[in-house]
Amino acid sequence: MQSAALSLAIAFIGYSLLSITQAGQKIGLAQRARNKVRGWTIWALATIGTSVAFFVILGAISLGSISLVGAMAGTGLASLAVFSHFVMRERLAGRELVALAVIVGGAALVGALTGDGTGEETRVPLLWGILGGGSVAYVAVWIATRKRLFIGAVVGGFSGFLGAYSQLFQKHGTATISIADGIGLFLTSLTTNPITLVWIGLSVVSMIVLQFSYRHGRAIEIIPSFTSNFIVVPIVGGVLIFAEHLVVGQWVGVVLILAGAIVLGRGHVVQN
């Protein structure tokens, strides 16, 4: 239970750092028009922050359930909303305050309850099979809807699917070791494990696909689709591939986080 709570706490920190540093990248790019040195400096520091956040999340995955860590992705948007309000002086609408409360409540449910699965088993054929099947399905829908208005949401969802799926390979790659065994040993295991190349590759492809999504649709369509995949894929993958089990209350918490993240994501994009 203590390890699970620590995993969720680290996941919250990681996803919050990721969302806030992504906002920092956006601020830096906007600052370039007025002061190139200042703009690029902010962007570079924020980019370093996103890399740090990535490894913080990896540490959370190595300590606990991929299903619950994935659910915490929605809390990053909540932290970003608070950051935007107090630092960027953006006003939070009533529905966004409600969404914040829903996300916090959902996260509390997820963390307070305990599932009955260990998640130690890895169904490797299913791990690769869902990746292949999901990718083929997304590409097929992408081709079929290339001239439709909602193509941005489809491509953004595909990017989220690939990025989130990289976390399942992270879980597989850290099945026999965690950051609790020591940072040196943990990093050595990562650099010598060929699975590391797989999840890094998926992350890179996800970012490339995301750029295509911005060419085909509006951010208000893309962000909720991307975020939904980032929450749902690790949860479903954790249950099907790693034999993890969530109790009913945790599923309720997951639904609350997902709903709040979609509302908050759309509201934040509208303001920007």
mmCIF file of C-alpha atoms in Angstrom:
data_model
loop_
_atom_site.group_PDB
_atom_site.id
_atom_site.type_symbol
_atom_site.label_atom_id
_atom_site.label_comp_id
_atom_site.label_asym_id
_atom_site.label_seq_id
_atom_site.Cartn_x
_atom_site.Cartn_y
_atom_site.Cartn_z
ATOM 1 C CA MET A 1 0.000 0.000 0.000
ATOM 2 C CA GLN A 2 2.863 2.369 0.893
ATOM 3 C CA SER A 3 4.567 1.665 -2.439
ATOM 4 C CA ALA A 4 1.307 2.309 -4.320
ATOM 5 C CA ALA A 5 0.776 5.626 -2.533
ATOM 6 C CA LEU A 6 4.369 6.652 -3.299
ATOM 7 C CA SER A 7 3.890 5.690 -6.947
ATOM 8 C CA LEU A 8 0.758 7.846 -7.230
ATOM 9 C CA ALA A 9 2.454 10.777 -5.487
ATOM 10 C CA ILE A 10 5.432 10.592 -7.861
ATOM 11 C CA ALA A 11 3.072 10.246 -10.844
ATOM 12 C CA PHE A 12 1.229 13.397 -9.753
ATOM 13 C CA ILE A 13 4.522 15.285 -9.514
ATOM 14 C CA GLY A 14 5.674 13.936 -12.894
ATOM 15 C CA TYR A 15 2.492 14.717 -14.807
ATOM 16 C CA SER A 16 2.204 18.142 -13.151
ATOM 17 C CA LEU A 17 5.792 18.953 -14.107
ATOM 18 C CA LEU A 18 5.169 17.700 -17.633
ATOM 19 C CA SER A 19 2.071 19.845 -18.176
ATOM 20 C CA ILE A 20 3.608 22.973 -16.637
ATOM 21 C CA THR A 21 6.866 22.682 -18.579
ATOM 22 C CA GLN A 22 4.899 22.180 -21.783
ATOM 23 C CA ALA A 23 3.174 25.471 -20.975
ATOM 24 C CA GLY A 24 6.644 26.915 -20.405
ATOM 25 C CA GLN A 25 7.654 25.852 -23.902
ATOM 26 C CA LYS A 26 4.621 27.672 -25.241
ATOM 27 C CA ILE A 27 5.520 30.821 -23.266
ATOM 28 C CA GLY A 28 9.099 30.690 -24.537
ATOM 29 C CA LEU A 29 8.041 30.440 -28.168
ATOM 30 C CA ALA A 30 5.653 33.362 -27.690
ATOM 31 C CA GLN A 31 8.427 35.455 -26.104
ATOM 32 C CA ARG A 32 10.724 35.060 -29.122
ATOM 33 C CA ALA A 33 8.987 37.861 -31.026
ATOM 34 C CA ARG A 34 9.854 40.381 -28.276
ATOM 35 C CA ASN A 35 13.158 39.008 -27.020
ATOM 36 C CA LYS A 36 14.817 36.090 -28.793
ATOM 37 C CA VAL A 37 17.363 35.375 -26.065
ATOM 38 C CA ARG A 38 14.742 35.404 -23.313
ATOM 39 C CA GLY A 39 12.318 33.351 -25.396
ATOM 40 C CA TRP A 40 14.798 30.647 -26.345
ATOM 41 C CA THR A 41 16.134 30.492 -22.766
ATOM 42 C CA ILE A 42 12.643 29.896 -21.361
ATOM 43 C CA TRP A 43 11.963 27.312 -24.060
ATOM 44 C CA ALA A 44 15.257 25.465 -23.420
ATOM 45 C CA LEU A 45 14.718 25.334 -19.648
ATOM 46 C CA ALA A 46 11.146 24.127 -20.146
ATOM 47 C CA THR A 47 12.323 21.449 -22.581
ATOM 48 C CA ILE A 48 14.826 20.192 -20.004
ATOM 49 C CA GLY A 49 11.941 20.125 -17.530
ATOM 50 C CA THR A 50 9.835 17.934 -19.820
ATOM 51 C CA SER A 51 12.714 15.444 -20.025
ATOM 52 C CA VAL A 52 12.991 15.380 -16.229
ATOM 53 C CA ALA A 53 9.225 14.864 -15.964
ATOM 54 C CA PHE A 54 9.440 11.912 -18.347
ATOM 55 C CA PHE A 55 11.888 10.097 -16.048
ATOM 56 C CA VAL A 56 9.888 11.009 -12.936
ATOM 57 C CA ILE A 57 6.861 9.290 -14.491
ATOM 58 C CA LEU A 58 9.048 6.318 -15.394
ATOM 59 C CA GLY A 59 10.039 6.068 -11.727
ATOM 60 C CA ALA A 60 6.365 6.053 -10.726
ATOM 61 C CA ILE A 61 5.636 3.279 -13.231
ATOM 62 C CA SER A 62 8.492 1.159 -11.870
ATOM 63 C CA LEU A 63 7.094 1.444 -8.337
ATOM 64 C CA GLY A 64 3.420 0.723 -8.875
ATOM 65 C CA SER A 65 0.460 -0.087 -11.060
ATOM 66 C CA ILE A 66 0.563 1.201 -14.643
ATOM 67 C CA SER A 67 -3.237 1.457 -14.535
ATOM 68 C CA LEU A 68 -3.210 3.867 -11.626
ATOM 69 C CA VAL A 69 -0.196 5.830 -12.867
ATOM 70 C CA GLY A 70 -1.954 6.265 -16.215
ATOM 71 C CA ALA A 71 -5.095 7.505 -14.476
ATOM 72 C CA MET A 72 -3.039 10.237 -12.830
ATOM 73 C CA ALA A 73 -2.255 11.775 -16.236
ATOM 74 C CA GLY A 74 -5.394 13.862 -15.877
ATOM 75 C CA THR A 75 -4.050 15.513 -12.727
ATOM 76 C CA GLY A 76 -1.380 17.192 -14.848
ATOM 77 C CA LEU A 77 -4.065 19.296 -16.523
ATOM 78 C CA ALA A 78 -5.394 20.286 -13.099
ATOM 79 C CA SER A 79 -1.941 21.474 -12.044
ATOM 80 C CA LEU A 80 -1.589 23.336 -15.338
ATOM 81 C CA ALA A 81 -4.911 25.110 -14.761
ATOM 82 C CA VAL A 82 -3.777 26.245 -11.308
ATOM 83 C CA PHE A 83 -0.397 27.315 -12.748
ATOM 84 C CA SER A 84 -2.110 29.237 -15.546
ATOM 85 C CA HIS A 85 -4.373 31.021 -13.078
ATOM 86 C CA PHE A 86 -1.717 32.154 -10.606
ATOM 87 C CA VAL A 87 1.328 32.548 -12.882
ATOM 88 C CA MET A 88 -0.102 33.349 -16.312
ATOM 89 C CA ARG A 89 -3.051 35.284 -14.820
ATOM 90 C CA GLU A 90 -5.663 33.337 -16.784
ATOM 91 C CA ARG A 91 -9.208 33.342 -15.428
ATOM 92 C CA LEU A 92 -10.768 30.022 -14.505
ATOM 93 C CA ALA A 93 -14.399 29.698 -15.564
ATOM 94 C CA GLY A 94 -16.991 28.054 -13.330
ATOM 95 C CA ARG A 95 -17.016 24.778 -15.268
ATOM 96 C CA GLU A 96 -13.231 24.607 -15.031
ATOM 97 C CA LEU A 97 -13.360 24.983 -11.246
ATOM 98 C CA VAL A 98 -15.879 22.142 -11.170
ATOM 99 C CA ALA A 99 -13.596 20.059 -13.429
ATOM 100 C CA LEU A 100 -10.685 20.714 -11.044
ATOM 101 C CA ALA A 101 -12.762 19.500 -8.096
ATOM 102 C CA VAL A 102 -13.852 16.408 -10.053
ATOM 103 C CA ILE A 103 -10.238 15.529 -10.950
ATOM 104 C CA VAL A 104 -9.070 15.983 -7.351
ATOM 105 C CA GLY A 105 -11.963 13.850 -6.109
ATOM 106 C CA GLY A 106 -11.237 11.154 -8.677
ATOM 107 C CA ALA A 107 -7.543 11.094 -7.773
ATOM 108 C CA ALA A 108 -8.445 10.792 -4.087
ATOM 109 C CA LEU A 109 -10.655 7.783 -4.850
ATOM 110 C CA VAL A 110 -7.960 6.117 -6.943
ATOM 111 C CA GLY A 111 -5.338 6.609 -4.237
ATOM 112 C CA ALA A 112 -7.463 5.798 -1.198
ATOM 113 C CA LEU A 113 -8.640 2.403 -2.433
ATOM 114 C CA THR A 114 -6.572 -0.693 -3.127
ATOM 115 C CA GLY A 115 -6.965 -3.110 -6.038
ATOM 116 C CA ASP A 116 -6.450 -6.849 -5.649
ATOM 117 C CA GLY A 117 -4.019 -7.449 -8.498
ATOM 118 C CA THR A 118 -0.232 -7.391 -8.322
ATOM 119 C CA GLY A 119 0.394 -6.582 -11.973
ATOM 120 C CA GLU A 120 3.544 -8.729 -11.979
ATOM 121 C CA GLU A 121 2.500 -10.900 -14.926
ATOM 122 C CA THR A 122 3.264 -9.665 -18.454
ATOM 123 C CA ARG A 123 1.328 -11.099 -21.381
ATOM 124 C CA VAL A 124 3.984 -10.283 -23.976
ATOM 125 C CA PRO A 125 2.104 -11.492 -27.111
ATOM 126 C CA LEU A 126 -0.863 -9.335 -26.093
ATOM 127 C CA LEU A 127 1.467 -6.374 -25.447
ATOM 128 C CA TRP A 128 2.687 -6.466 -29.047
ATOM 129 C CA GLY A 129 -0.665 -7.550 -30.475
ATOM 130 C CA ILE A 130 -2.660 -4.616 -29.092
ATOM 131 C CA LEU A 131 0.044 -2.205 -30.273
ATOM 132 C CA GLY A 132 -0.104 -3.630 -33.802
ATOM 133 C CA GLY A 133 -3.886 -3.885 -33.924
ATOM 134 C CA GLY A 134 -4.444 -0.440 -32.441
ATOM 135 C CA SER A 135 -1.935 1.176 -34.803
ATOM 136 C CA VAL A 136 -3.484 -0.485 -37.873
ATOM 137 C CA ALA A 137 -6.972 0.576 -36.747
ATOM 138 C CA TYR A 138 -5.922 4.182 -36.170
ATOM 139 C CA VAL A 139 -4.098 4.403 -39.509
ATOM 140 C CA ALA A 140 -7.129 2.939 -41.295
ATOM 141 C CA VAL A 141 -9.466 5.481 -39.666
ATOM 142 C CA TRP A 142 -6.933 8.237 -40.416
ATOM 143 C CA ILE A 143 -6.982 7.341 -44.119
ATOM 144 C CA ALA A 144 -10.764 6.946 -44.179
ATOM 145 C CA THR A 145 -11.399 10.319 -42.498
ATOM 146 C CA ARG A 146 -8.599 12.367 -44.080
ATOM 147 C CA LYS A 147 -11.131 14.766 -45.607
ATOM 148 C CA ARG A 148 -13.507 14.897 -42.643
ATOM 149 C CA LEU A 149 -13.789 17.713 -40.114
ATOM 150 C CA PHE A 150 -12.807 15.481 -37.188
ATOM 151 C CA ILE A 151 -9.533 14.245 -38.712
ATOM 152 C CA GLY A 152 -7.555 16.280 -36.160
ATOM 153 C CA ALA A 153 -9.162 14.394 -33.288
ATOM 154 C CA VAL A 154 -8.366 11.054 -34.972
ATOM 155 C CA VAL A 155 -4.695 11.873 -35.570
ATOM 156 C CA GLY A 156 -4.367 13.450 -32.112
ATOM 157 C CA GLY A 157 -5.864 10.307 -30.606
ATOM 158 C CA PHE A 158 -3.354 8.170 -32.512
ATOM 159 C CA SER A 159 -0.526 10.286 -31.112
ATOM 160 C CA GLY A 160 -1.916 9.840 -27.602
ATOM 161 C CA PHE A 161 -2.262 6.097 -28.166
ATOM 162 C CA LEU A 162 1.388 5.735 -29.178
ATOM 163 C CA GLY A 163 2.688 7.983 -26.407
ATOM 164 C CA ALA A 164 0.621 6.217 -23.770
ATOM 165 C CA TYR A 165 1.573 2.797 -25.118
ATOM 166 C CA SER A 166 5.237 3.641 -24.575
ATOM 167 C CA GLN A 167 4.399 3.563 -20.860
ATOM 168 C CA LEU A 168 3.250 -0.059 -21.152
ATOM 169 C CA PHE A 169 6.674 -0.966 -22.531
ATOM 170 C CA GLN A 170 8.240 1.047 -19.722
ATOM 171 C CA LYS A 171 6.314 -1.107 -17.275
ATOM 172 C CA HIS A 172 7.432 -4.258 -19.090
ATOM 173 C CA GLY A 173 11.053 -3.072 -19.107
ATOM 174 C CA THR A 174 11.044 -2.330 -15.376
ATOM 175 C CA ALA A 175 9.185 -5.476 -14.315
ATOM 176 C CA THR A 176 12.201 -6.859 -12.421
ATOM 177 C CA ILE A 177 13.622 -3.595 -11.058
ATOM 178 C CA SER A 178 12.387 -0.299 -9.680
ATOM 179 C CA ILE A 179 13.875 3.041 -8.789
ATOM 180 C CA ALA A 180 13.669 1.926 -5.146
ATOM 181 C CA ASP A 181 16.582 -0.456 -5.882
ATOM 182 C CA GLY A 182 18.858 2.530 -6.422
ATOM 183 C CA ILE A 183 19.094 5.133 -9.170
ATOM 184 C CA GLY A 184 22.434 3.806 -10.460
ATOM 185 C CA LEU A 185 21.198 0.239 -10.768
ATOM 186 C CA PHE A 186 17.926 1.438 -12.244
ATOM 187 C CA LEU A 187 19.644 3.527 -14.950
ATOM 188 C CA THR A 188 22.053 0.691 -15.764
ATOM 189 C CA SER A 189 19.109 -1.636 -16.290
ATOM 190 C CA LEU A 190 17.438 0.888 -18.608
ATOM 191 C CA THR A 191 20.521 1.396 -20.776
ATOM 192 C CA THR A 192 21.126 -2.335 -21.215
ATOM 193 C CA ASN A 193 17.513 -3.367 -21.838
ATOM 194 C CA PRO A 194 16.497 -3.437 -25.545
ATOM 195 C CA ILE A 195 12.896 -2.633 -24.532
ATOM 196 C CA THR A 196 14.162 0.881 -23.770
ATOM 197 C CA LEU A 197 14.629 1.462 -27.508
ATOM 198 C CA VAL A 198 11.017 0.441 -28.115
ATOM 199 C CA TRP A 199 9.421 2.914 -25.719
ATOM 200 C CA ILE A 200 11.774 5.711 -26.752
ATOM 201 C CA GLY A 201 10.875 5.017 -30.390
ATOM 202 C CA LEU A 202 7.147 5.080 -29.616
ATOM 203 C CA SER A 203 7.545 8.399 -27.799
ATOM 204 C CA VAL A 204 9.363 9.944 -30.763
ATOM 205 C CA VAL A 205 6.789 8.675 -33.279
ATOM 206 C CA SER A 206 4.010 9.996 -31.025
ATOM 207 C CA MET A 207 5.499 13.496 -31.153
ATOM 208 C CA ILE A 208 5.844 13.336 -34.937
ATOM 209 C CA VAL A 209 2.222 12.210 -35.354
ATOM 210 C CA LEU A 210 1.116 15.031 -33.038
ATOM 211 C CA GLN A 211 2.636 17.576 -35.418
ATOM 212 C CA PHE A 212 0.526 16.095 -38.240
ATOM 213 C CA SER A 213 -2.577 16.419 -36.070
ATOM 214 C CA TYR A 214 -2.042 20.170 -35.666
ATOM 215 C CA ARG A 215 -1.938 20.491 -39.460
ATOM 216 C CA HIS A 216 -5.313 18.768 -39.828
ATOM 217 C CA GLY A 217 -7.386 20.064 -36.944
ATOM 218 C CA ARG A 218 -7.922 22.550 -34.152
ATOM 219 C CA ALA A 219 -6.272 22.162 -30.761
ATOM 220 C CA ILE A 220 -9.713 22.102 -29.102
ATOM 221 C CA GLU A 221 -10.395 18.829 -30.953
ATOM 222 C CA ILE A 222 -6.909 17.357 -30.579
ATOM 223 C CA ILE A 223 -6.102 17.905 -26.885
ATOM 224 C CA PRO A 224 -9.126 16.075 -25.377
ATOM 225 C CA SER A 225 -8.600 13.162 -27.788
ATOM 226 C CA PHE A 226 -4.884 12.999 -26.975
ATOM 227 C CA THR A 227 -5.488 13.246 -23.217
ATOM 228 C CA SER A 228 -8.238 10.612 -23.254
ATOM 229 C CA ASN A 229 -5.913 8.091 -24.898
ATOM 230 C CA PHE A 230 -3.144 8.985 -22.460
ATOM 231 C CA ILE A 231 -5.426 8.092 -19.561
ATOM 232 C CA VAL A 232 -7.364 5.139 -20.989
ATOM 233 C CA VAL A 233 -4.580 3.186 -22.759
ATOM 234 C CA PRO A 234 -2.401 2.529 -19.662
ATOM 235 C CA ILE A 235 -5.491 1.570 -17.662
ATOM 236 C CA VAL A 236 -6.825 -0.906 -20.216
ATOM 237 C CA GLY A 237 -3.308 -2.167 -20.937
ATOM 238 C CA GLY A 238 -2.599 -2.626 -17.249
ATOM 239 C CA VAL A 239 -5.702 -4.763 -16.821
ATOM 240 C CA LEU A 240 -5.345 -6.837 -20.010
ATOM 241 C CA ILE A 241 -1.573 -7.145 -20.315
ATOM 242 C CA PHE A 242 -0.290 -7.004 -16.732
ATOM 243 C CA ALA A 243 -3.291 -8.648 -15.016
ATOM 244 C CA GLU A 244 -3.873 -5.649 -12.774
ATOM 245 C CA HIS A 245 -7.230 -5.272 -11.047
ATOM 246 C CA LEU A 246 -9.007 -2.126 -9.962
ATOM 247 C CA VAL A 247 -11.842 -2.126 -7.455
ATOM 248 C CA VAL A 248 -15.155 -0.489 -8.349
ATOM 249 C CA GLY A 249 -14.342 2.720 -6.481
ATOM 250 C CA GLN A 250 -11.108 3.113 -8.416
ATOM 251 C CA TRP A 251 -12.943 2.726 -11.727
ATOM 252 C CA VAL A 252 -15.279 5.505 -10.574
ATOM 253 C CA GLY A 253 -12.225 7.630 -9.801
ATOM 254 C CA VAL A 254 -10.761 6.927 -13.245
ATOM 255 C CA VAL A 255 -14.003 8.005 -14.935
ATOM 256 C CA LEU A 256 -14.072 11.214 -12.872
ATOM 257 C CA ILE A 257 -10.463 12.049 -13.785
ATOM 258 C CA LEU A 258 -11.108 11.354 -17.463
ATOM 259 C CA ALA A 259 -14.264 13.474 -17.548
ATOM 260 C CA GLY A 260 -12.638 16.331 -15.670
ATOM 261 C CA ALA A 261 -9.538 16.218 -17.891
ATOM 262 C CA ILE A 262 -11.615 16.445 -21.079
ATOM 263 C CA VAL A 263 -13.608 19.431 -19.778
ATOM 264 C CA LEU A 264 -10.488 21.135 -18.444
ATOM 265 C CA GLY A 265 -8.512 20.429 -21.602
ATOM 266 C CA ARG A 266 -11.180 21.951 -23.824
ATOM 267 C CA GLY A 267 -11.560 24.988 -21.580
ATOM 268 C CA HIS A 268 -7.819 25.637 -21.409
ATOM 269 C CA VAL A 269 -7.463 25.378 -25.201
ATOM 270 C CA VAL A 270 -10.384 27.763 -25.761
ATOM 271 C CA GLN A 271 -8.689 30.396 -23.612
ATOM 272 C CA ASN A 272 -5.477 30.056 -25.557
#
